[in-house]
């Protein structure tokens, strides 16, 4: 994928914001509880390797990713910290993961049996570190029966050359909601699995960002800290009450590439869906849906010279247009997300308008938009 390094549009990532979010969280954790920074999906669009560097400096002792490829990317970038792959990996890749000291998530005994068959072919075998996933109510991956779970544990214990039982965990479906009924049911279910163990593994973990922020009592000894490290409230606008302020790290900025006056009756963009009712100034902005700036954002706004300017006409693949309060020279700064003079557009504002969540918007910013890093200031 070509990165548009020469274009005037960019995603700006504020490293100090990431540092401060993690630092504040690490300081709240009980002694002995670790924080792994979740940097899957290119660190929620913020850039995996730069974010991992800042996270480590701020006190993250390991990383979580979704794919083995992402874990290998961190190893290639010379990170030596523990890495846990949260998704299910092909058992064919078990030896590769083990050789890279990468921990894998396992949700069935059958997976272990398959992986053992693969690993038997290895000459220099290293045991694979395994975290067993418990499906306590998320309904995604993991054990749903304690008896099956214990069979998997015993299988690992019988095969110490192949497996190290390193962790047990679950994931909550409603930790970001004010009502705790479903959450509490999941806690009870998960605890039954842990209680059935003769010996606890090194890591017992349940907390994503929302759980750690609002249910810290059940953190276990590891927090999988994701969206909040990017300064985004896991609940969107659901729970405003936070133990410390979250500082959003991501901005999207560009410059006006064109400005013109149009007259009453003139239309703008594909389908001519917008027609001016009077003479007005139209500015053109060099970002489009191919960058992840959604087509359904038509009618939303950007910030120019501290003022909200409406996006008029359809969003194109690489450009869109706004109505300006006056003529502005090309090169004038345009803020799609972030602060511009006294005004701010948050990723949550964009999510509200486009009927999605900020997680999704951050992830779908394509690699064509270059990521630029504002370095640590402290
Ligand atoms: C993505 C993910 C996380 C991180 O969740 P956030 O809400 O971003 O903190 C934690 N655990 C699992 C299993 C995940 O898939």
XYZ file of C-alpha atoms and ligand atoms in Angstrom:
393
model
C 0.000 0.000 0.000
C 1.389 3.398 -1.014
C 1.642 5.900 1.852
C 0.830 9.470 0.844
C 3.911 10.995 2.384
C 3.902 13.901 -0.049
C 0.265 14.851 0.444
C -0.753 17.563 2.871
C -3.153 15.283 4.746
C -2.022 13.393 7.821
C -3.014 11.580 10.973
C -1.174 13.179 13.873
C -0.531 11.000 16.902
C 0.283 12.742 20.168
C 2.739 10.456 21.973
C 2.480 12.394 25.220
C -1.267 11.750 25.356
C -0.666 7.987 25.012
C 2.060 8.128 27.628
C -0.137 10.033 30.076
C -3.116 7.691 29.631
C -0.996 4.605 30.327
C 0.942 6.237 33.128
C -2.298 7.237 34.889
C -3.642 3.700 34.540
C -0.445 1.970 35.708
C -0.416 4.167 38.810
C -3.934 2.997 39.737
C -3.162 -0.721 39.470
C -2.602 -2.909 42.497
C 0.978 -3.877 43.096
C 1.767 -6.994 41.083
C -0.859 -6.229 38.435
C 0.632 -5.708 34.994
C -0.602 -3.699 32.038
C -0.292 -5.086 28.520
C -0.906 -2.470 25.837
C -3.357 -3.711 23.200
C -1.815 -2.683 19.878
C -3.825 -4.868 17.497
C -5.064 -3.454 14.187
C -2.025 -1.210 13.836
C -2.656 0.143 17.338
C -6.266 1.022 16.500
C -4.971 2.906 13.459
C -2.386 4.891 15.446
C 0.644 2.852 14.260
C 1.742 -0.309 16.062
C 5.478 0.137 16.516
C 5.535 3.818 17.580
C 2.643 3.228 19.997
C 4.325 0.138 21.430
C 7.482 2.183 22.091
C 5.576 4.865 23.978
C 3.514 2.263 25.842
C 6.659 0.519 27.015
C 8.193 3.797 28.174
C 4.988 4.570 30.082
C 4.994 1.287 31.990
C 3.344 -1.366 29.823
C 5.129 -4.647 30.550
C 3.796 -6.521 27.499
C 1.517 -6.365 24.489
C -1.672 -7.905 23.188
C -2.404 -8.261 19.491
C -5.083 -10.033 17.479
C -2.919 -11.865 14.939
C 0.306 -13.836 15.011
C 1.557 -11.606 12.170
C 1.153 -8.571 14.421
C 3.093 -10.305 17.179
C 5.879 -11.151 14.731
C 5.871 -7.508 13.633
C 6.627 -6.482 17.209
C 9.397 -9.082 17.464
C 10.837 -7.804 14.174
C 10.865 -4.322 15.715
C 12.984 -5.814 18.526
C 10.442 -5.814 21.352
C 11.373 -8.546 23.823
C 8.383 -8.139 26.177
C 5.683 -10.810 26.510
C 3.141 -10.761 23.670
C -0.264 -12.437 23.745
C -2.232 -13.131 20.574
C -5.895 -12.678 21.518
C -7.468 -14.396 18.526
C -7.319 -18.076 17.564
C -4.155 -18.900 15.621
C -3.856 -21.723 13.093
C -2.336 -24.690 15.014
C 0.014 -25.101 12.025
C 1.752 -21.939 13.305
C 2.202 -23.155 16.891
C 5.931 -23.885 16.560
C 6.529 -20.519 14.906
C 4.792 -18.774 17.796
C 6.737 -20.794 20.357
C 10.062 -20.005 18.706
C 9.215 -16.289 18.893
C 8.223 -16.498 22.581
C 4.724 -15.488 21.589
C 1.827 -16.619 23.785
C -1.289 -17.900 22.079
C -4.941 -17.986 23.042
C -6.491 -21.451 23.023
C -10.173 -22.281 23.410
C -10.338 -26.057 23.015
C -8.415 -29.211 23.792
C -8.695 -30.190 20.121
C -6.517 -27.195 19.226
C -3.797 -28.415 21.599
C -3.911 -31.923 20.125
C -3.526 -30.504 16.609
C -0.717 -28.193 17.690
C 1.146 -31.059 19.363
C 1.024 -33.042 16.118
C 2.555 -30.055 14.295
C 5.187 -29.385 16.935
C 6.296 -33.040 17.007
C 7.964 -32.367 13.636
C 10.190 -29.667 15.153
C 13.821 -30.490 15.829
C 14.451 -27.734 18.344
C 11.204 -27.585 20.214
C 10.369 -24.847 22.672
C 7.159 -25.120 24.718
C 4.334 -22.884 23.560
C 2.942 -20.507 26.198
C -0.833 -20.831 26.250
C -3.599 -18.657 27.661
C -6.883 -20.544 27.906
C -9.886 -18.420 26.952
C -13.091 -18.890 28.927
C -16.341 -17.950 27.240
C -18.190 -16.607 30.251
C -20.803 -14.848 28.143
C -19.160 -13.018 25.253
C -20.112 -15.906 22.958
C -17.033 -15.485 20.784
C -14.193 -17.890 21.612
C -13.286 -20.024 24.589
C -14.351 -22.909 26.776
C -18.006 -23.214 27.671
C -17.650 -26.287 29.933
C -15.426 -26.573 32.993
C -14.823 -30.286 32.307
C -13.434 -29.509 28.834
C -11.311 -26.735 30.281
C -9.785 -29.097 32.847
C -9.074 -31.676 30.130
C -7.097 -29.034 28.253
C -5.192 -28.096 31.395
C -4.323 -31.748 32.040
C -3.267 -32.246 28.434
C -0.802 -29.381 28.794
C 0.455 -30.759 32.096
C 1.004 -34.155 30.459
C 2.960 -32.496 27.642
C 5.331 -30.045 29.319
C 7.782 -30.228 26.394
C 5.070 -28.800 24.194
C 3.006 -26.477 26.345
C 3.288 -24.091 29.238
C -0.037 -23.150 30.839
C 0.683 -19.445 31.236
C -2.702 -17.809 31.610
C -6.462 -18.045 31.878
C -8.762 -15.233 30.878
C -12.179 -14.073 29.830
C -13.640 -11.094 28.018
C -16.693 -9.092 29.073
C -19.523 -8.132 26.753
C -20.977 -5.279 28.822
C -18.146 -3.803 30.928
C -18.812 -0.414 29.298
C -22.445 -0.285 30.406
C -23.879 1.171 33.609
C -26.023 -1.914 34.299
C -23.870 -4.627 35.924
C -26.300 -7.555 35.780
C -24.752 -9.355 32.817
C -21.240 -8.381 33.863
C -21.729 -9.951 37.309
C -22.981 -13.181 35.737
C -19.812 -13.374 33.668
C -17.639 -12.788 36.743
C -19.352 -15.648 38.579
C -18.920 -18.021 35.642
C -15.271 -17.154 35.160
C -14.485 -17.533 38.857
C -15.877 -21.080 38.786
C -13.245 -21.997 36.165
C -10.427 -20.455 38.147
C -11.621 -22.116 41.361
C -11.568 -25.503 39.631
C -7.800 -25.214 39.104
C -5.387 -26.856 41.524
C -2.775 -24.224 40.668
C -3.271 -20.836 39.109
C -1.205 -20.000 36.053
C 1.023 -16.934 36.065
C -1.650 -14.691 34.541
C -5.330 -14.539 35.404
C -6.969 -11.716 33.486
C -10.377 -10.285 32.688
C -9.905 -6.573 32.106
C -10.183 -4.641 28.912
C -10.154 -0.835 29.275
C -13.752 -0.575 30.439
C -13.321 -3.257 33.095
C -10.176 -1.691 34.440
C -11.666 1.814 34.527
C -14.998 0.890 36.094
C -14.625 -2.571 37.686
C -11.032 -2.458 38.910
C -11.809 -4.861 41.773
C -11.760 -7.801 39.366
C -8.646 -6.940 37.390
C -6.848 -10.221 38.125
C -3.118 -9.633 37.755
C -3.072 -8.352 34.190
C -4.983 -5.619 32.373
C -5.422 -5.752 28.601
C -5.505 -2.018 28.092
C -6.731 -1.005 24.670
C -8.934 1.842 23.572
C -8.377 3.993 26.678
C -4.647 4.193 26.019
C -5.545 6.089 22.857
C -7.556 8.499 25.023
C -10.958 7.240 23.956
C -13.735 6.502 26.438
C -14.634 2.801 25.979
C -18.306 3.531 26.561
C -18.512 6.304 23.980
C -20.815 8.689 25.849
C -22.326 5.933 28.015
C -20.306 6.489 31.216
C -18.811 9.958 31.549
C -17.316 9.336 34.978
C -13.585 8.528 34.630
C -10.914 7.936 37.287
C -8.575 10.270 35.375
C -8.997 12.347 32.234
C -8.395 10.439 29.007
C -6.368 12.416 26.495
C -7.243 11.683 22.851
C -4.072 11.005 20.875
C -5.326 11.160 17.321
C -5.968 14.175 15.104
C -6.599 14.374 11.379
C -5.411 17.517 9.633
C -5.015 18.726 6.100
C -5.076 21.932 4.043
C -7.498 23.503 1.612
C -6.465 22.612 -1.933
C -9.002 24.797 -3.701
C -11.376 27.651 -2.957
C -13.949 29.213 -5.261
C -17.117 31.250 -5.302
C -20.231 29.536 -6.620
C -23.567 31.126 -7.444
C -27.168 30.424 -6.505
C -28.247 27.316 -8.434
C -24.736 25.840 -8.764
C -24.312 22.281 -7.481
C -21.458 20.411 -5.811
C -20.126 16.858 -6.195
C -21.469 13.559 -7.555
C -25.187 13.384 -8.024
C -25.447 17.168 -7.653
C -27.125 16.565 -4.282
C -26.193 19.998 -2.971
C -27.273 23.193 -4.694
C -26.342 26.643 -3.436
C -29.236 28.939 -2.616
C -27.076 32.021 -2.809
C -23.548 32.997 -3.757
C -21.100 31.259 -1.448
C -17.529 30.028 -1.103
C -16.730 26.340 -1.455
C -13.486 24.820 -0.243
C -12.046 21.494 -1.407
C -10.372 19.123 1.034
C -8.001 16.350 -0.154
C -9.322 13.454 1.941
C -12.030 10.986 0.966
C -13.596 7.659 1.709
C -10.499 5.852 0.427
C -8.759 7.309 3.475
C -11.502 6.067 5.800
C -13.400 9.367 5.898
C -16.810 7.821 5.366
C -19.138 8.724 2.550
C -22.001 8.947 5.024
C -20.280 11.935 6.671
C -21.936 14.199 4.091
C -23.550 17.000 6.133
C -21.006 16.727 8.971
C -18.376 19.443 9.419
C -14.680 20.247 9.672
C -12.876 23.098 11.413
C -11.264 25.940 9.487
C -10.021 29.100 11.182
C -11.777 27.977 14.389
C -15.156 27.690 12.654
C -17.342 24.681 11.837
C -17.776 24.350 8.082
C -20.429 21.998 6.702
C -19.442 19.202 4.332
C -21.626 19.796 1.294
C -22.288 17.340 -1.521
C -21.170 13.736 -1.576
C -17.832 12.660 -0.168
C -15.662 11.436 -3.067
C -12.963 8.784 -2.949
C -10.128 11.292 -2.424
C -11.757 14.683 -1.830
C -14.802 16.413 -0.414
C -16.136 19.954 -0.308
C -17.216 22.316 2.469
C -19.085 25.600 2.555
C -16.842 28.403 3.795
C -17.950 31.559 5.608
C -15.542 33.580 3.440
C -12.769 32.986 0.907
C -9.662 31.311 2.350
C -6.332 30.823 0.579
C -5.303 27.352 -0.477
C -3.019 25.927 2.174
C -5.317 27.039 5.009
C -5.284 24.463 7.795
C -8.295 22.138 8.010
C -9.004 19.982 11.073
C -11.166 16.912 10.601
C -10.494 15.527 14.083
C -8.797 17.455 16.866
C -8.484 21.028 18.000
C -8.518 24.112 15.782
C -8.213 27.379 17.703
C -10.926 27.181 20.426
C -12.985 24.423 18.824
C -12.623 20.656 18.809
C -14.064 17.769 16.830
C -13.625 14.470 18.652
C -13.634 11.017 17.108
C -16.755 10.493 19.242
C -18.453 13.421 17.458
C -17.662 11.778 14.126
C -18.936 8.435 15.476
C -22.193 10.018 16.658
C -22.817 11.528 13.238
C -21.916 8.405 11.274
C -23.747 6.018 13.581
C -20.741 3.948 14.620
C -18.155 3.845 17.412
C -14.807 5.636 17.632
C -13.009 2.255 17.694
C -14.198 1.551 14.173
C -13.374 5.002 12.830
C -9.788 4.891 14.134
C -9.227 1.406 12.666
C -10.505 2.214 9.192
C -8.155 5.138 8.531
C -6.210 3.626 5.677
C -2.401 3.462 5.353
C -2.603 6.012 2.524
C -2.955 8.691 5.226
C 0.541 9.095 6.674
C 0.901 8.882 10.458
C 2.988 11.691 11.929
C 4.137 11.518 15.542
C 4.251 14.451 17.914
C 7.101 13.309 20.190
C 7.040 13.065 23.970
C 7.408 16.461 25.593
C 8.234 15.393 29.166
C -9.423 -5.864 21.820
C -9.454 -6.593 23.082
C -9.142 -5.941 24.277
C -8.965 -4.440 24.377
O -10.241 -3.863 24.526
P -10.419 -2.298 24.758
O -11.886 -2.124 24.885
O -9.881 -1.631 23.539
O -9.660 -1.960 25.976
C -9.030 -6.703 25.431
N -9.253 -8.041 25.400
C -9.604 -8.696 24.275
C -9.843 -10.154 24.330
C -9.741 -8.001 23.085
O -10.089 -8.650 21.973
